[in-house]
């Protein structure tokens, strides 16, 4: 016996259970490992079969998604994407994102069959942060086959608004034969631009097997692009040095040569050299994991070697944190930050991502260019929109000396899955207006007239519980020929340089750290310095 059921959020509301996040207070970042997954539950000899088909409501075409049946109790017997299910990959208890309640799910590329015990059954289907989750409760008789069509609707179509999702830090091996599998998984999270990275382990041999995991065996850069509809994957690398830090390399034409194959990357070269090599290979480089204290992070940022700072990860602002990022903005740098998941060491694939704005549909390269220009916001759920005098993040506004007026600032939040409790307007690192709702909101807007007399950077943040956060990159405002400057931020960077100078064994790097400290001192004294600060003029 076969029963056909069709579920659509708009027309079958009586059969839908609302999907709500579990609210929890942040706990110390203490749990690093994967939990022990409970086994699936055998549905027994009288099992019914749920024949699930997942389609996009607007196009009617099959789409990939994540599926949880009976809160994770059952999974398909025939499971082509089993290696990526939450039981087998990611699911690390690490960072604030672990506090979200997530039932065990598997990936389905448009359809799947799942055997379940007779009686009530629950199916939950999700696809990234733009689609509304669908939860269906139904009843299946003994040995019945129930055909279920789940129609996923976008709560917001970001691409139609010019915003495109990307995750610049994903570890998946490309064999040359599994691109369709990888695209099925990344598109299930609605990641339009997925940057897949190899990583060196105990040493480095320029992409060979000896010291490399998550190998990218189709080559790197533009020639590695594969796509399925609007979804893209490309290959790059993460170059990792225990004593200096990790960097993310997107779209280099080849692996960086470094200083040649070595069993000990701590012997060199500097990550600044890796950055120069990356740029020579037409790649983009980001400081991974928010940088690390007592390593080369501050030097790389002061020397302008990084195209972006990978900051929002594991549901929190890692390592340097927001305060460390604000330090660089407060001394005049235009430093974009990004959200990136670092899958699979994280809880979920693309739990954090970056939305970049583009006037036309980007290529993977033009997406990276938009990210490096700061035309973006980072998120672990909320969609956050900022305009200053109609200009989006990354824009530069210039006004004459003695400018004294008010700028129109507009903030808007759309977060149907994970309501937010705070909405903040931030100017030069200080919250100048904050809205708070203890119950959380899925929609929020704020209009603010900002008095402005001096050069400033303006950004927005929204956040809630359980690792739910979003932060825009700034809009930069220059008044006359001055930059925003905060001496306390310069001193904070100097203090971190002291820690790095004491910890790094490489004399050449330590000498550069000392020189940068002197340049910061000069900046504090008379605002003159040889630091590669961005130009004020057009």
Coordinates of C-alpha atoms in Angstrom, one line a residue:
X1 CA 0.0 0.0 0.0
X2 CA 1.3 3.4 -0.9
X3 CA 0.1 6.7 0.4
X4 CA 1.0 10.0 -1.1
X5 CA 1.4 13.1 1.1
X6 CA 2.5 16.6 0.0
X7 CA 3.7 19.1 2.5
X8 CA 4.1 22.8 1.8
X9 CA 4.6 25.3 4.6
X10 CA 1.9 27.7 3.3
X11 CA -0.9 25.2 2.8
X12 CA -0.2 22.4 5.4
X13 CA 0.4 24.5 8.5
X14 CA -1.8 22.2 10.5
X15 CA 0.7 19.4 10.0
X16 CA 3.8 21.4 10.7
X17 CA 5.5 21.7 14.0
X18 CA 7.4 25.0 14.4
X19 CA 11.1 24.7 14.5
X20 CA 12.5 26.8 17.3
X21 CA 16.1 27.1 18.5
X22 CA 16.9 26.1 22.1
X23 CA 17.8 29.2 24.0
X24 CA 20.9 28.8 26.1
X25 CA 23.5 31.0 27.8
X26 CA 27.0 30.9 26.6
X27 CA 29.2 28.4 28.4
X28 CA 33.0 28.3 28.6
X29 CA 34.7 27.1 25.4
X30 CA 35.7 23.8 27.0
X31 CA 34.4 20.8 24.9
X32 CA 36.5 20.0 21.9
X33 CA 35.6 16.5 20.9
X34 CA 32.7 14.8 19.1
X35 CA 29.9 13.4 21.4
X36 CA 29.3 9.7 21.2
X37 CA 26.5 9.4 18.7
X38 CA 23.5 7.2 19.8
X39 CA 22.9 4.3 17.4
X40 CA 20.0 4.4 15.0
X41 CA 16.9 2.5 16.1
X42 CA 15.9 -0.6 14.1
X43 CA 12.3 0.0 12.9
X44 CA 11.5 -3.7 13.1
X45 CA 10.0 -6.3 10.8
X46 CA 6.8 -4.3 10.2
X47 CA 8.6 -1.1 9.3
X48 CA 6.9 1.4 7.1
X49 CA 8.8 3.3 4.4
X50 CA 8.9 7.1 4.0
X51 CA 9.7 7.9 0.4
X52 CA 10.8 11.5 0.8
X53 CA 11.1 13.9 -2.2
X54 CA 12.5 17.4 -1.5
X55 CA 11.8 20.2 -4.0
X56 CA 12.3 23.9 -4.2
X57 CA 8.8 25.5 -3.9
X58 CA 9.5 28.2 -6.6
X59 CA 10.9 25.9 -9.3
X60 CA 9.5 22.5 -8.4
X61 CA 12.9 21.0 -9.0
X62 CA 14.6 18.5 -6.6
X63 CA 17.1 20.1 -4.2
X64 CA 19.6 18.7 -1.7
X65 CA 19.0 19.3 2.0
X66 CA 19.6 17.9 5.4
X67 CA 17.0 15.5 6.8
X68 CA 16.3 14.3 10.3
X69 CA 13.8 11.4 10.8
X70 CA 12.3 10.9 14.2
X71 CA 14.9 13.2 15.7
X72 CA 17.7 11.2 14.1
X73 CA 16.5 7.7 15.2
X74 CA 16.3 6.4 11.6
X75 CA 18.5 7.0 8.5
X76 CA 18.4 5.5 5.0
X77 CA 19.7 2.0 4.4
X78 CA 21.0 3.1 1.0
X79 CA 23.0 6.2 2.0
X80 CA 25.3 7.6 -0.7
X81 CA 26.2 10.7 1.4
X82 CA 26.6 8.8 4.7
X83 CA 30.2 10.0 5.3
X84 CA 28.9 13.5 5.7
X85 CA 26.0 12.8 8.1
X86 CA 26.1 14.4 11.5
X87 CA 26.9 11.0 13.0
X88 CA 30.0 10.6 10.9
X89 CA 31.4 14.1 10.3
X90 CA 31.8 17.4 12.2
X91 CA 29.5 17.6 15.2
X92 CA 32.3 18.8 17.4
X93 CA 31.4 20.2 20.8
X94 CA 33.4 23.3 20.2
X95 CA 32.5 27.0 20.7
X96 CA 29.2 28.7 21.2
X97 CA 27.6 27.0 18.1
X98 CA 27.5 23.7 20.0
X99 CA 24.7 25.0 22.2
X100 CA 22.2 24.9 19.4
X101 CA 19.9 22.0 19.6
X102 CA 20.5 20.0 16.4
X103 CA 19.0 16.6 15.8
X104 CA 21.1 14.0 14.1
X105 CA 20.6 14.5 10.4
X106 CA 21.8 13.1 7.1
X107 CA 22.2 14.6 3.6
X108 CA 19.7 13.8 0.9
X109 CA 20.2 14.8 -2.7
X110 CA 16.6 15.5 -3.6
X111 CA 15.1 12.2 -2.4
X112 CA 15.6 9.3 0.0
X113 CA 13.8 6.3 1.4
X114 CA 13.8 5.7 5.2
X115 CA 12.3 2.8 7.1
X116 CA 10.5 3.8 10.2
X117 CA 8.5 2.0 12.9
X118 CA 4.7 2.0 12.3
X119 CA 2.9 4.8 13.9
X120 CA 3.7 8.5 14.2
X121 CA 6.8 9.8 12.3
X122 CA 8.5 13.1 12.2
X123 CA 10.6 14.5 9.4
X124 CA 12.6 17.7 9.6
X125 CA 14.1 19.2 6.5
X126 CA 16.5 22.1 6.3
X127 CA 18.6 24.0 3.7
X128 CA 20.8 26.7 5.0
X129 CA 19.7 30.0 6.6
X130 CA 17.5 31.4 3.8
X131 CA 15.0 28.6 3.6
X132 CA 12.3 28.0 6.1
X133 CA 12.8 24.7 7.9
X134 CA 9.9 22.3 7.4
X135 CA 8.9 19.8 10.1
X136 CA 6.2 17.2 9.2
X137 CA 4.4 14.8 11.5
X138 CA 2.5 12.0 9.9
X139 CA 1.3 8.4 10.6
X140 CA 2.4 5.3 8.7
X141 CA 0.7 1.9 8.9
X142 CA 2.5 -1.5 9.1
X143 CA 4.6 -2.1 6.0
X144 CA 3.0 0.9 4.3
X145 CA 5.0 3.1 1.8
X146 CA 4.2 6.8 2.3
X147 CA 5.3 9.2 -0.4
X148 CA 6.1 12.6 1.1
X149 CA 6.9 15.7 -0.9
X150 CA 8.5 18.4 1.1
X151 CA 8.5 21.8 -0.6
X152 CA 11.1 24.2 0.7
X153 CA 10.5 27.9 0.5
X154 CA 13.0 30.7 0.8
X155 CA 12.1 33.0 3.7
X156 CA 14.4 35.5 1.9
X157 CA 16.1 35.3 -1.5
X158 CA 19.5 36.9 -0.8
X159 CA 20.8 36.5 -4.3
X160 CA 17.8 38.4 -5.7
X161 CA 18.9 41.2 -3.4
X162 CA 22.5 41.0 -4.6
X163 CA 23.9 39.1 -1.7
X164 CA 25.7 35.7 -2.2
X165 CA 26.7 33.1 0.4
X166 CA 30.2 31.7 0.7
X167 CA 32.3 29.6 3.1
X168 CA 36.1 30.1 2.6
X169 CA 37.2 27.3 5.0
X170 CA 35.9 23.8 4.2
X171 CA 38.0 20.7 4.3
X172 CA 36.8 18.0 1.8
X173 CA 39.0 15.9 -0.4
X174 CA 38.5 16.2 -4.2
X175 CA 39.5 13.0 -6.0
X176 CA 38.5 14.2 -9.5
X177 CA 35.5 11.8 -9.4
X178 CA 33.5 13.1 -6.5
X179 CA 32.6 16.7 -7.4
X180 CA 28.9 15.9 -7.8
X181 CA 28.9 14.4 -4.3
X182 CA 30.6 17.5 -2.8
X183 CA 28.3 19.8 -4.6
X184 CA 25.3 17.9 -3.3
X185 CA 26.6 18.4 0.3
X186 CA 27.6 22.1 0.0
X187 CA 24.3 23.0 -1.8
X188 CA 22.4 21.2 0.9
X189 CA 23.6 24.1 3.1
X190 CA 22.8 26.6 0.4
X191 CA 26.5 27.7 0.1
X192 CA 26.9 29.2 -3.3
X193 CA 30.6 29.6 -3.2
X194 CA 32.4 26.8 -1.3
X195 CA 36.2 27.0 -1.0
X196 CA 37.6 23.6 -0.4
X197 CA 41.1 23.4 1.2
X198 CA 43.8 20.8 1.6
X199 CA 46.0 21.3 4.7
X200 CA 49.5 20.3 5.6
X201 CA 49.9 18.2 8.7
X202 CA 53.3 17.4 10.2
X203 CA 55.3 19.0 7.4
X204 CA 54.9 20.4 3.9
X205 CA 55.6 19.1 0.4
X206 CA 53.6 21.4 -1.9
X207 CA 50.5 19.4 -2.3
X208 CA 51.9 15.9 -2.3
X209 CA 50.5 13.0 -0.2
X210 CA 53.3 12.8 2.3
X211 CA 52.2 15.7 4.6
X212 CA 48.8 16.6 3.2
X213 CA 45.2 15.7 4.1
X214 CA 42.0 16.6 2.3
X215 CA 43.9 16.5 -1.0
X216 CA 42.7 18.6 -3.9
X217 CA 43.6 16.3 -6.7
X218 CA 42.0 18.3 -9.5
X219 CA 44.5 21.2 -9.1
X220 CA 43.9 24.6 -7.6
X221 CA 42.7 28.0 -8.7
X222 CA 40.3 28.9 -11.5
X223 CA 40.8 25.7 -13.3
X224 CA 39.4 23.8 -10.3
X225 CA 35.9 25.4 -10.4
X226 CA 33.0 23.0 -10.6
X227 CA 29.4 24.0 -10.4
X228 CA 25.8 22.7 -10.1
X229 CA 23.4 25.5 -11.0
X230 CA 24.2 28.5 -8.7
X231 CA 26.5 26.4 -6.5
X232 CA 30.3 26.4 -7.0
X233 CA 33.3 24.6 -5.5
X234 CA 36.9 25.5 -5.9
X235 CA 40.2 24.2 -4.5
X236 CA 42.8 25.9 -2.4
X237 CA 44.8 25.2 0.7
X238 CA 45.3 26.0 4.4
X239 CA 49.0 26.5 5.2
X240 CA 49.6 25.8 8.8
X241 CA 52.5 26.6 11.1
X242 CA 52.3 25.7 14.7
X243 CA 54.4 28.6 16.0
X244 CA 53.2 31.2 13.6
X245 CA 49.5 30.5 12.8
X246 CA 47.3 29.2 10.0
X247 CA 46.3 31.0 6.8
X248 CA 43.6 30.2 4.3
X249 CA 44.5 30.4 0.6
X250 CA 41.7 30.8 -1.9
X251 CA 42.2 30.4 -5.6
X252 CA 46.0 30.3 -5.9
X253 CA 47.0 29.0 -9.3
X254 CA 49.3 26.4 -7.6
X255 CA 50.4 25.4 -4.2
X256 CA 52.7 28.0 -2.6
X257 CA 56.3 26.8 -2.9
X258 CA 57.1 28.0 0.7
X259 CA 60.8 27.3 1.1
X260 CA 60.5 23.8 -0.4
X261 CA 59.5 20.5 1.1
X262 CA 60.2 20.2 4.8
X263 CA 59.4 18.0 7.7
X264 CA 59.2 21.0 10.0
X265 CA 57.3 24.0 8.9
X266 CA 58.2 25.8 12.2
X267 CA 61.7 26.3 10.7
X268 CA 60.2 28.8 8.2
X269 CA 59.4 30.6 6.1
X270 CA 57.4 33.5 7.7
X271 CA 53.7 33.5 6.9
X272 CA 54.4 37.0 5.3
X273 CA 56.4 35.1 2.6
X274 CA 53.5 32.7 2.2
X275 CA 51.2 35.7 1.7
X276 CA 53.5 37.2 -1.0
X277 CA 53.7 33.8 -2.7
X278 CA 49.9 33.5 -2.6
X279 CA 49.4 36.9 -4.2
X280 CA 52.0 36.1 -6.9
X281 CA 49.9 33.1 -7.7
X282 CA 46.8 35.3 -8.0
X283 CA 45.3 33.9 -4.8
X284 CA 43.6 35.5 -1.8
X285 CA 44.8 34.9 1.7
X286 CA 43.0 35.1 5.0
X287 CA 44.3 34.9 8.6
X288 CA 42.5 31.7 9.8
X289 CA 40.8 31.2 13.1
X290 CA 40.9 34.9 14.1
X291 CA 44.7 34.7 14.3
X292 CA 46.4 33.3 17.4
X293 CA 47.9 35.1 20.3
X294 CA 51.7 35.1 20.6
X295 CA 52.1 34.1 17.0
X296 CA 52.5 36.1 13.7
X297 CA 48.9 37.4 13.5
X298 CA 49.4 41.1 14.4
X299 CA 52.5 41.4 12.2
X300 CA 50.6 40.0 9.2
X301 CA 47.8 42.5 9.7
X302 CA 50.0 45.5 10.3
X303 CA 52.0 44.7 7.2
X304 CA 48.9 44.5 5.2
X305 CA 49.6 40.9 4.1
X306 CA 46.1 39.5 4.6
X307 CA 43.1 40.0 2.3
X308 CA 40.7 39.2 5.2
X309 CA 40.5 38.1 8.8
X310 CA 38.6 34.9 9.3
X311 CA 36.9 35.8 12.6
X312 CA 33.4 34.4 13.1
X313 CA 33.8 30.6 13.6
X314 CA 32.3 28.0 15.9
X315 CA 29.6 30.5 16.7
X316 CA 32.0 33.0 18.3
X317 CA 34.6 35.6 17.4
X318 CA 37.8 33.7 17.7
X319 CA 41.3 34.5 19.0
X320 CA 41.8 38.2 18.4
X321 CA 38.1 38.6 18.7
X322 CA 36.0 41.6 18.0
X323 CA 38.2 43.8 20.2
X324 CA 41.3 42.8 18.3
X325 CA 39.7 43.4 15.0
X326 CA 38.4 46.8 16.2
X327 CA 42.0 47.7 17.2
X328 CA 43.1 47.6 13.6
X329 CA 40.1 49.5 12.3
X330 CA 40.7 52.1 15.1
X331 CA 44.2 52.9 13.8
X332 CA 43.1 53.4 10.2
X333 CA 43.2 50.0 8.6
X334 CA 40.4 48.8 6.3
X335 CA 40.5 45.2 7.3
X336 CA 37.6 43.0 6.1
X337 CA 36.5 40.1 8.4
X338 CA 34.8 37.0 7.3
X339 CA 32.7 34.1 8.7
X340 CA 33.9 30.6 7.8
X341 CA 33.1 27.2 9.3
X342 CA 36.3 25.2 9.3
X343 CA 34.3 22.1 8.5
X344 CA 34.7 19.3 9.7
X345 CA 36.4 20.4 13.0
X346 CA 33.3 22.4 13.7
X347 CA 29.7 21.5 14.6
X348 CA 28.1 21.8 11.2
X349 CA 29.2 22.5 7.6
X350 CA 28.8 26.3 7.0
X351 CA 27.4 27.0 10.4
X352 CA 29.2 30.3 9.8
X353 CA 29.5 31.9 6.4
X354 CA 30.0 35.2 4.6
X355 CA 27.5 37.0 2.4
X356 CA 29.2 39.2 -0.2
X357 CA 27.4 41.9 -2.3
X358 CA 27.7 42.0 -6.0
X359 CA 25.9 43.9 -8.8
X360 CA 25.9 40.7 -10.9
X361 CA 26.2 37.0 -10.3
X362 CA 29.8 36.5 -9.1
X363 CA 32.3 34.0 -10.2
X364 CA 34.3 32.3 -7.4
X365 CA 37.1 34.9 -8.1
X366 CA 34.8 37.9 -8.1
X367 CA 33.2 36.6 -4.9
X368 CA 36.7 36.5 -3.3
X369 CA 37.3 40.0 -4.6
X370 CA 34.1 41.3 -3.0
X371 CA 35.1 39.6 0.3
X372 CA 38.6 41.2 0.2
X373 CA 37.0 44.6 -0.5
X374 CA 34.7 44.2 2.6
X375 CA 31.5 44.3 0.7
X376 CA 30.1 41.7 3.0
X377 CA 28.8 40.5 6.4
X378 CA 29.5 37.4 8.4
X379 CA 26.8 35.4 10.0
X380 CA 25.8 32.2 11.9
X381 CA 22.2 32.6 11.0
X382 CA 20.9 36.2 10.8
X383 CA 20.8 38.3 7.6
X384 CA 22.0 41.7 8.6
X385 CA 21.8 44.7 6.3
X386 CA 23.5 48.1 6.9
X387 CA 23.5 51.2 4.8
X388 CA 25.1 54.6 5.6
X389 CA 23.7 57.3 3.3
X390 CA 22.5 54.5 1.1
X391 CA 26.0 52.9 0.9
X392 CA 26.7 49.3 1.8
X393 CA 29.6 47.7 3.8
X394 CA 33.0 48.3 2.2
X395 CA 31.9 51.7 0.8
X396 CA 34.1 54.8 1.4
X397 CA 32.5 58.1 2.0
X398 CA 34.6 61.3 1.9
X399 CA 33.6 64.7 3.2
X400 CA 35.5 68.0 3.4
X401 CA 37.3 69.3 6.5
X402 CA 35.0 70.8 9.2
X403 CA 32.1 68.6 8.0
X404 CA 29.5 68.7 10.7
X405 CA 26.3 67.0 9.8
X406 CA 24.2 63.9 10.4
X407 CA 24.5 60.7 8.3
X408 CA 21.4 58.5 7.7
X409 CA 22.1 55.0 8.9
X410 CA 19.7 52.1 8.3
X411 CA 19.9 48.6 9.9
X412 CA 17.7 45.7 9.1
X413 CA 17.6 42.1 10.4
X414 CA 15.9 39.0 8.9
X415 CA 16.5 35.9 11.0
X416 CA 13.5 33.5 10.9
X417 CA 15.3 30.4 12.2
X418 CA 17.3 31.9 15.1
X419 CA 15.7 35.1 16.6
X420 CA 18.1 37.7 17.9
X421 CA 17.8 39.7 21.0
X422 CA 20.3 42.5 20.3
X423 CA 20.7 44.9 17.4
X424 CA 23.7 47.3 17.7
X425 CA 25.0 50.2 15.7
X426 CA 28.8 50.5 16.2
X427 CA 31.0 53.5 15.5
X428 CA 34.7 53.3 16.0
X429 CA 34.3 50.2 18.2
X430 CA 31.6 51.8 20.5
X431 CA 28.0 50.9 20.5
X432 CA 26.1 54.1 19.9
X433 CA 22.7 52.6 19.8
X434 CA 21.5 49.2 21.0
X435 CA 18.0 47.7 20.8
X436 CA 17.1 44.8 23.0
X437 CA 14.2 42.4 23.1
X438 CA 14.4 39.6 25.8
X439 CA 12.1 37.4 23.7
X440 CA 14.1 37.7 20.5
X441 CA 13.0 38.9 17.1
X442 CA 13.0 37.5 13.7
X443 CA 12.6 40.9 12.0
X444 CA 14.1 44.2 13.1
X445 CA 14.8 47.6 11.7
X446 CA 16.5 50.7 13.0
X447 CA 16.9 54.2 11.5
X448 CA 19.5 56.4 13.1
X449 CA 20.8 59.9 12.4
X450 CA 24.4 59.8 13.3
X451 CA 26.1 63.2 14.1
X452 CA 29.6 63.1 12.5
X453 CA 32.5 65.5 12.7
X454 CA 35.5 63.3 12.4
X455 CA 36.6 60.3 10.3
X456 CA 35.0 57.1 11.5
X457 CA 34.1 53.6 10.6
X458 CA 30.5 52.4 11.0
X459 CA 29.3 48.8 11.3
X460 CA 26.4 46.8 12.7
X461 CA 26.0 43.7 14.8
X462 CA 23.0 41.5 15.8
X463 CA 23.2 38.5 18.2
X464 CA 21.1 36.2 20.3
X465 CA 21.8 32.9 22.1
X466 CA 23.5 29.7 21.2
X467 CA 26.1 31.1 18.9
X468 CA 23.7 33.2 16.8
X469 CA 25.5 36.3 15.5
X470 CA 26.1 38.5 12.5
X471 CA 28.4 41.4 12.0
X472 CA 28.8 43.6 9.0
X473 CA 32.1 45.0 7.7
X474 CA 32.3 48.8 8.0
X475 CA 31.4 51.7 5.9
X476 CA 34.4 54.0 6.1
X477 CA 34.0 57.8 6.5
X478 CA 36.8 60.2 5.9
X479 CA 36.5 63.8 7.0
X480 CA 39.2 65.9 5.4
X481 CA 42.6 64.2 5.2
X482 CA 42.4 62.4 8.5
X483 CA 41.9 58.7 9.6
X484 CA 40.1 57.5 12.6
X485 CA 42.6 56.9 15.3
X486 CA 42.6 55.5 18.9
X487 CA 45.9 55.4 20.8
X488 CA 44.6 52.8 23.2
X489 CA 44.0 50.4 20.3
X490 CA 47.6 51.0 19.1
X491 CA 48.9 50.2 22.6
X492 CA 46.8 47.0 22.7
X493 CA 48.4 45.8 19.4
X494 CA 51.9 46.7 20.8
X495 CA 51.2 44.6 23.9
X496 CA 50.3 41.6 21.7
X497 CA 53.5 42.2 19.7
X498 CA 55.4 41.9 22.9
X499 CA 53.9 38.5 23.5
X500 CA 54.7 37.4 20.0
X501 CA 58.3 38.6 20.3
X502 CA 58.8 36.5 23.5
X503 CA 57.3 33.4 21.9
X504 CA 58.5 33.3 18.3
X505 CA 62.0 31.7 17.9
X506 CA 62.6 33.1 14.4
X507 CA 65.0 36.2 14.8
X508 CA 64.0 37.7 11.4
X509 CA 60.3 37.7 12.4
X510 CA 61.1 39.0 15.9
X511 CA 63.1 41.9 14.3
X512 CA 60.1 42.8 12.1
X513 CA 57.8 42.7 15.1
X514 CA 60.1 45.1 16.9
X515 CA 60.2 47.5 13.9
X516 CA 56.4 47.5 13.7
X517 CA 56.2 48.3 17.4
X518 CA 58.3 51.4 16.8
X519 CA 56.0 52.4 13.9
X520 CA 53.0 52.2 16.2
X521 CA 54.9 54.4 18.7
X522 CA 55.5 56.9 16.0
X523 CA 51.8 56.7 15.0
X524 CA 50.8 57.5 18.6
X525 CA 53.3 60.4 18.9
X526 CA 52.5 62.4 15.7
X527 CA 50.3 60.2 13.5
X528 CA 53.2 59.6 11.1
X529 CA 54.3 56.2 10.3
X530 CA 55.7 53.9 7.6
X531 CA 52.9 51.4 8.2
X532 CA 51.0 50.5 5.0
X533 CA 47.8 52.2 5.9
X534 CA 45.3 52.6 3.1
X535 CA 45.1 55.9 1.3
X536 CA 42.5 58.5 2.4
X537 CA 42.1 60.0 -1.1
X538 CA 40.3 58.3 -4.0

